[in-house]
């Protein structure tokens, strides 16, 4: 039961974070930033958010700095929108999975053209 509830809260947080990221006005945050994965701890006290950018890992790391400075605002917004009893503390982590996937896709398309 707890795992289902935890997974559902993780999906809700993912959906709301996507909307919140669009409204942030920090120039460090890439407008093409995507949330790759949200991992909510078992007790709901902390949440790891893996983000990736089409512009590369360096741009994602720069965006993480902007997200860390807006973490208080993001936490308050999540608490208000989802009406959670305890709002988790967010830890943003840069990931290069989108860039890696695009690179692999390009290599495959180059092979198929030859």
Short mmCIF file of C-alpha atoms in Angstrom, two decimals:
data_model
loop_
_atom_site.label_atom_id
_atom_site.label_comp_id
_atom_site.label_asym_id
_atom_site.label_seq_id
_atom_site.Cartn_x
_atom_site.Cartn_y
_atom_site.Cartn_z
CA UNK A 1 0.00 0.00 0.00
CA UNK A 2 2.75 2.44 0.92
CA UNK A 3 4.63 1.81 -2.32
CA UNK A 4 1.54 2.57 -4.40
CA UNK A 5 0.92 5.76 -2.44
CA UNK A 6 4.56 6.77 -2.76
CA UNK A 7 4.55 6.15 -6.53
CA UNK A 8 1.35 8.15 -6.92
CA UNK A 9 2.80 11.09 -4.98
CA UNK A 10 5.95 10.88 -7.12
CA UNK A 11 3.88 11.11 -10.31
CA UNK A 12 1.90 14.05 -8.90
CA UNK A 13 5.11 15.84 -7.95
CA UNK A 14 6.54 15.18 -11.44
CA UNK A 15 3.47 16.70 -13.08
CA UNK A 16 3.42 19.78 -10.86
CA UNK A 17 7.19 20.35 -11.12
CA UNK A 18 6.88 20.40 -14.91
CA UNK A 19 4.33 23.19 -14.62
CA UNK A 20 6.35 25.09 -12.01
CA UNK A 21 9.55 24.92 -14.10
CA UNK A 22 7.75 26.72 -16.94
CA UNK A 23 6.84 29.61 -14.65
CA UNK A 24 10.34 30.16 -13.19
CA UNK A 25 12.03 33.30 -14.48
CA UNK A 26 15.63 32.57 -13.47
CA UNK A 27 17.87 33.01 -16.56
CA UNK A 28 20.08 30.11 -15.43
CA UNK A 29 17.21 27.65 -15.91
CA UNK A 30 17.10 26.26 -19.44
CA UNK A 31 13.64 26.56 -21.05
CA UNK A 32 14.21 23.12 -22.63
CA UNK A 33 14.81 21.48 -19.24
CA UNK A 34 13.12 18.10 -18.80
CA UNK A 35 12.47 16.04 -15.71
CA UNK A 36 13.90 12.57 -16.28
CA UNK A 37 12.96 10.92 -13.00
CA UNK A 38 11.51 11.75 -9.60
CA UNK A 39 12.52 9.55 -6.64
CA UNK A 40 10.51 10.13 -3.48
CA UNK A 41 11.96 8.67 -0.29
CA UNK A 42 9.92 6.10 1.62
CA UNK A 43 9.01 8.57 4.37
CA UNK A 44 8.29 11.36 1.87
CA UNK A 45 10.82 13.68 3.50
CA UNK A 46 13.12 14.09 0.53
CA UNK A 47 12.77 13.92 -3.21
CA UNK A 48 15.52 13.52 -5.81
CA UNK A 49 14.67 15.18 -9.11
CA UNK A 50 16.84 14.20 -12.10
CA UNK A 51 16.79 16.87 -14.81
CA UNK A 52 18.26 16.87 -18.30
CA UNK A 53 18.61 19.42 -21.07
CA UNK A 54 18.82 19.14 -24.83
CA UNK A 55 21.62 21.71 -24.66
CA UNK A 56 23.93 19.31 -22.80
CA UNK A 57 25.03 18.40 -19.32
CA UNK A 58 26.77 21.72 -18.68
CA UNK A 59 23.51 23.60 -19.30
CA UNK A 60 21.67 21.13 -17.05
CA UNK A 61 24.21 21.72 -14.27
CA UNK A 62 23.73 25.48 -14.63
CA UNK A 63 19.96 24.95 -14.45
CA UNK A 64 20.40 22.91 -11.26
CA UNK A 65 22.06 25.93 -9.63
CA UNK A 66 19.02 28.03 -10.51
CA UNK A 67 16.66 25.33 -9.25
CA UNK A 68 18.54 25.06 -5.97
CA UNK A 69 18.14 28.79 -5.40
CA UNK A 70 14.39 28.46 -6.10
CA UNK A 71 13.97 25.31 -3.97
CA UNK A 72 12.03 27.11 -1.23
CA UNK A 73 9.57 28.56 -3.72
CA UNK A 74 9.20 25.18 -5.45
CA UNK A 75 8.60 23.42 -2.13
CA UNK A 76 5.93 25.93 -1.12
CA UNK A 77 4.19 25.66 -4.49
CA UNK A 78 4.15 21.85 -4.35
CA UNK A 79 2.75 21.97 -0.83
CA UNK A 80 -0.04 24.33 -1.86
CA UNK A 81 -0.93 22.56 -5.09
CA UNK A 82 -0.93 18.97 -3.78
CA UNK A 83 -2.02 19.75 -0.22
CA UNK A 84 0.52 17.31 1.19
CA UNK A 85 0.82 16.95 4.93
CA UNK A 86 4.61 17.01 4.70
CA UNK A 87 6.22 18.58 1.66
CA UNK A 88 9.49 16.87 0.71
CA UNK A 89 12.82 18.62 0.49
CA UNK A 90 13.99 18.69 -3.13
CA UNK A 91 17.45 17.68 -4.34
CA UNK A 92 18.05 18.50 -8.01
CA UNK A 93 20.55 16.38 -9.94
CA UNK A 94 21.84 17.05 -13.47
CA UNK A 95 21.57 14.13 -15.87
CA UNK A 96 22.72 13.74 -19.48
CA UNK A 97 20.28 11.06 -20.61
CA UNK A 98 18.47 13.21 -23.20
CA UNK A 99 21.75 14.31 -24.79
CA UNK A 100 23.00 10.71 -24.71
CA UNK A 101 19.79 9.45 -26.34
CA UNK A 102 19.99 12.10 -29.07
CA UNK A 103 23.61 11.14 -29.76
CA UNK A 104 22.71 7.44 -30.06
CA UNK A 105 19.77 8.26 -32.32
CA UNK A 106 22.06 10.30 -34.58
CA UNK A 107 24.59 7.46 -34.78
CA UNK A 108 21.86 4.99 -35.72
CA UNK A 109 20.49 7.28 -38.40
CA UNK A 110 24.00 7.83 -39.78
CA UNK A 111 24.50 4.05 -40.01
CA UNK A 112 21.19 3.52 -41.80
CA UNK A 113 22.08 6.16 -44.41
CA UNK A 114 25.29 4.38 -45.43
#
